[in-house]
Amino acid sequence: MVTTQADWSLDFDIGMNFFEWHAPVPLAHEKQVFDRALKFLLKLQHGSPVRRFNWTMTVNPLLDTSPETYPVWGPDRTTVTPDNMGDKMHLRVELQALFRLPRSNAICFSIRAYLGKFGELVTVPKWGRRLHRVVRDLHPDLAAYKGFLRNRDAMVAWLAQYDDGAPTSPGIWPEEG
C-alpha cells in the first residue's frame, strides 16, 4: 500500500529494477551510491531492520505529491511569495525503514513522512541557519530533482534572514545556551 509518495509513482516504477527505479537521481550514479546501496540491501538480515532519512520540500502541507495528483498540488508551486514563504513552504522529512521478511525473504520498505513549516522551523535558530545553508549550497541538479528549483532563489533570500553566520553544531538538537 502506498499513501504518501513524494514525487514518484508506484504505477510508473512497478516492474523496474533497482537501478532503473533510481535512474532519475542526479549525481548518485557517478559516485556509485546505488551499487553500494544494492549490496547493502542484499545483505539485509531478518530481525535487523535499518532506518534512514530522506528529505525534500513541498508547498502546503500535502503528503501525497505523486505525479498522479500533480493537478492538485502542482499549481501551488507558483503561489509562493516572500510574504507567504513561512506558511507555504514545508520541509518534508521521511523516516524510511527496511525490514527483511522471514518467509519470503522480500524487503518491506516503509516511509513515515513528517512536514515542518518553514515559519516554525526557523524559530529554532540552529535549524534556520542550517536550512538556509543546505538550500543555498545544494547542487542545482539535486534542487531540481527534489522539486524546489523554481522557488530556490526566493527560499534562499527568505531563509537568509535567519542565518547569522554562526557555526552550527552537529546533530538535530537546538544549541544549548
Short mmCIF file of C-alpha atoms in Angstrom, two decimals:
data_model
loop_
_atom_site.label_atom_id
_atom_site.label_comp_id
_atom_site.label_asym_id
_atom_site.label_seq_id
_atom_site.Cartn_x
_atom_site.Cartn_y
_atom_site.Cartn_z
CA MET A 1 0.00 0.00 0.00
CA VAL A 2 1.35 3.42 -0.93
CA THR A 3 -0.24 6.51 0.61
CA THR A 4 2.30 9.32 0.79
CA GLN A 5 4.80 9.19 -2.05
CA ALA A 6 6.78 12.34 -2.77
CA ASP A 7 7.31 12.99 -6.48
CA TRP A 8 7.35 9.35 -7.59
CA SER A 9 4.77 6.90 -8.85
CA LEU A 10 4.44 3.25 -7.93
CA ASP A 11 2.35 2.69 -11.06
CA PHE A 12 5.23 4.01 -13.17
CA ASP A 13 8.03 2.30 -11.21
CA ILE A 14 6.45 -1.15 -10.83
CA GLY A 15 8.49 -3.76 -12.67
CA MET A 16 11.67 -1.69 -12.79
CA ASN A 17 14.89 -2.99 -11.33
CA PHE A 18 16.70 -1.13 -8.55
CA PHE A 19 18.87 0.91 -10.92
CA GLU A 20 16.02 1.82 -13.27
CA TRP A 21 13.91 2.97 -10.34
CA HIS A 22 16.67 5.25 -9.09
CA ALA A 23 17.79 6.43 -12.55
CA PRO A 24 16.40 9.99 -12.12
CA VAL A 25 18.56 10.69 -9.04
CA PRO A 26 21.33 13.05 -10.16
CA LEU A 27 25.00 12.67 -9.19
CA ALA A 28 24.48 9.42 -7.25
CA HIS A 29 25.22 7.10 -10.17
CA GLU A 30 28.61 8.70 -10.87
CA LYS A 31 29.51 8.17 -7.21
CA GLN A 32 28.26 4.56 -7.33
CA VAL A 33 25.86 5.19 -4.45
CA PHE A 34 23.34 2.70 -5.80
CA ASP A 35 25.91 -0.04 -6.38
CA ARG A 36 26.77 0.18 -2.68
CA ALA A 37 23.11 0.51 -1.66
CA LEU A 38 22.11 -2.62 -3.57
CA LYS A 39 24.95 -4.62 -1.99
CA PHE A 40 23.82 -3.38 1.41
CA LEU A 41 20.18 -4.34 0.76
CA LEU A 42 21.12 -7.80 -0.47
CA LYS A 43 22.90 -8.39 2.85
CA LEU A 44 19.95 -7.15 4.96
CA GLN A 45 19.14 -9.77 7.59
CA HIS A 46 15.81 -10.81 9.08
CA GLY A 47 15.47 -9.31 12.55
CA SER A 48 17.88 -6.46 11.81
CA PRO A 49 15.86 -3.67 10.21
CA VAL A 50 17.61 -0.49 9.12
CA ARG A 51 16.41 3.08 9.01
CA ARG A 52 17.45 6.11 7.04
CA PHE A 53 16.24 9.63 6.47
CA ASN A 54 15.37 11.35 3.23
CA TRP A 55 14.11 14.86 2.68
CA THR A 56 12.53 17.13 0.11
CA MET A 57 10.42 20.28 0.02
CA THR A 58 6.73 20.75 -0.63
CA VAL A 59 4.37 23.66 -0.97
CA ASN A 60 1.49 23.39 1.52
CA PRO A 61 1.24 20.50 3.98
CA LEU A 62 0.47 17.74 1.47
CA LEU A 63 1.74 14.21 2.00
CA ASP A 64 0.81 12.81 -1.44
CA THR A 65 2.76 14.69 -4.10
CA SER A 66 2.81 11.87 -6.63
CA PRO A 67 2.64 12.55 -10.37
CA GLU A 68 -0.92 11.21 -10.35
CA THR A 69 -2.01 14.02 -8.03
CA TYR A 70 0.03 16.76 -9.73
CA PRO A 71 -3.10 18.63 -10.90
CA VAL A 72 -3.97 19.08 -7.21
CA TRP A 73 -0.60 20.26 -5.88
CA GLY A 74 1.46 21.33 -8.90
CA PRO A 75 -0.12 24.75 -9.43
CA ASP A 76 0.60 25.67 -5.79
CA ARG A 77 4.31 25.82 -6.62
CA THR A 78 3.64 29.08 -8.49
CA THR A 79 1.94 30.73 -5.49
CA VAL A 80 4.94 31.06 -3.17
CA THR A 81 5.96 34.64 -2.39
CA PRO A 82 8.29 36.23 0.18
CA ASP A 83 5.18 37.18 2.17
CA ASN A 84 3.79 33.64 2.42
CA MET A 85 7.04 31.62 2.33
CA GLY A 86 6.97 30.85 6.05
CA ASP A 87 3.46 29.41 5.85
CA LYS A 88 3.50 27.69 2.44
CA MET A 89 6.95 26.08 2.22
CA HIS A 90 7.46 22.85 4.13
CA LEU A 91 10.46 20.66 4.76
CA ARG A 92 9.40 17.05 4.30
CA VAL A 93 11.49 14.55 6.24
CA GLU A 94 10.93 10.85 5.69
CA LEU A 95 11.93 8.17 8.16
CA GLN A 96 12.39 5.16 5.90
CA ALA A 97 12.71 1.65 7.31
CA LEU A 98 13.65 -1.58 5.58
CA PHE A 99 12.76 -4.97 7.02
CA ARG A 100 13.76 -8.37 5.62
CA LEU A 101 10.66 -10.59 5.78
CA PRO A 102 11.32 -14.09 7.14
CA ARG A 103 9.21 -16.34 4.90
CA SER A 104 9.52 -14.66 1.52
CA ASN A 105 12.93 -13.04 2.04
CA ALA A 106 11.40 -9.93 0.47
CA ILE A 107 12.17 -6.47 1.83
CA CYS A 108 9.37 -4.37 3.30
CA PHE A 109 10.02 -0.65 2.78
CA SER A 110 8.08 1.76 4.98
CA ILE A 111 8.07 5.54 4.86
CA ARG A 112 6.86 7.78 7.66
CA ALA A 113 6.61 11.39 6.50
CA TYR A 114 6.86 14.49 8.66
CA LEU A 115 6.20 18.04 7.46
CA GLY A 116 7.68 21.15 9.04
CA LYS A 117 6.52 24.61 8.04
CA PHE A 118 9.44 26.96 7.31
CA GLY A 119 7.96 29.57 9.67
CA GLU A 120 8.02 27.06 12.51
CA LEU A 121 11.43 25.56 11.72
CA VAL A 122 13.20 28.93 11.81
CA THR A 123 12.04 29.53 15.40
CA VAL A 124 14.97 27.29 16.36
CA PRO A 125 17.99 29.40 15.31
CA LYS A 126 20.20 26.40 14.55
CA TRP A 127 17.56 24.93 12.23
CA GLY A 128 17.04 28.25 10.43
CA ARG A 129 20.79 28.59 9.82
CA ARG A 130 21.14 25.00 8.67
CA LEU A 131 18.09 25.08 6.39
CA HIS A 132 19.37 28.26 4.73
CA ARG A 133 22.81 26.76 4.14
CA VAL A 134 21.50 23.48 2.77
CA VAL A 135 19.07 25.13 0.34
CA ARG A 136 21.70 27.70 -0.70
CA ASP A 137 24.54 25.21 -1.19
CA LEU A 138 22.73 22.22 -2.67
CA HIS A 139 23.81 21.29 -6.20
CA PRO A 140 21.27 22.70 -8.70
CA ASP A 141 20.64 19.24 -10.17
CA LEU A 142 19.63 17.97 -6.73
CA ALA A 143 17.41 21.01 -6.10
CA ALA A 144 15.69 20.30 -9.42
CA TYR A 145 15.31 16.61 -8.57
CA LYS A 146 13.83 17.49 -5.18
CA GLY A 147 11.36 19.77 -6.94
CA PHE A 148 12.20 23.17 -5.50
CA LEU A 149 14.47 24.74 -8.11
CA ARG A 150 11.64 27.06 -9.19
CA ASN A 151 11.41 28.60 -5.69
CA ARG A 152 15.02 28.14 -4.62
CA ASP A 153 16.19 31.74 -5.01
CA ALA A 154 13.18 33.02 -3.08
CA MET A 155 13.72 30.36 -0.40
CA VAL A 156 17.39 31.30 -0.02
CA ALA A 157 16.53 35.00 0.22
CA TRP A 158 13.81 34.38 2.81
CA LEU A 159 15.91 31.98 4.89
CA ALA A 160 18.96 34.29 4.82
CA GLN A 161 17.38 36.49 7.49
CA TYR A 162 17.62 33.52 9.88
CA ASP A 163 21.29 32.78 9.22
CA ASP A 164 23.57 34.92 11.37
CA GLY A 165 26.69 33.16 10.08
CA ALA A 166 27.37 31.47 13.42
CA PRO A 167 28.80 27.96 13.45
CA THR A 168 26.22 25.22 13.75
CA SER A 169 26.87 22.21 15.94
CA PRO A 170 26.36 18.67 14.66
CA GLY A 171 23.10 16.89 15.34
CA ILE A 172 19.46 17.88 15.38
CA TRP A 173 19.14 19.33 18.87
CA PRO A 174 18.89 23.09 19.42
CA GLU A 175 22.01 24.81 20.67
CA GLU A 176 22.39 24.89 24.43
CA GLY A 177 22.94 28.31 25.76
#
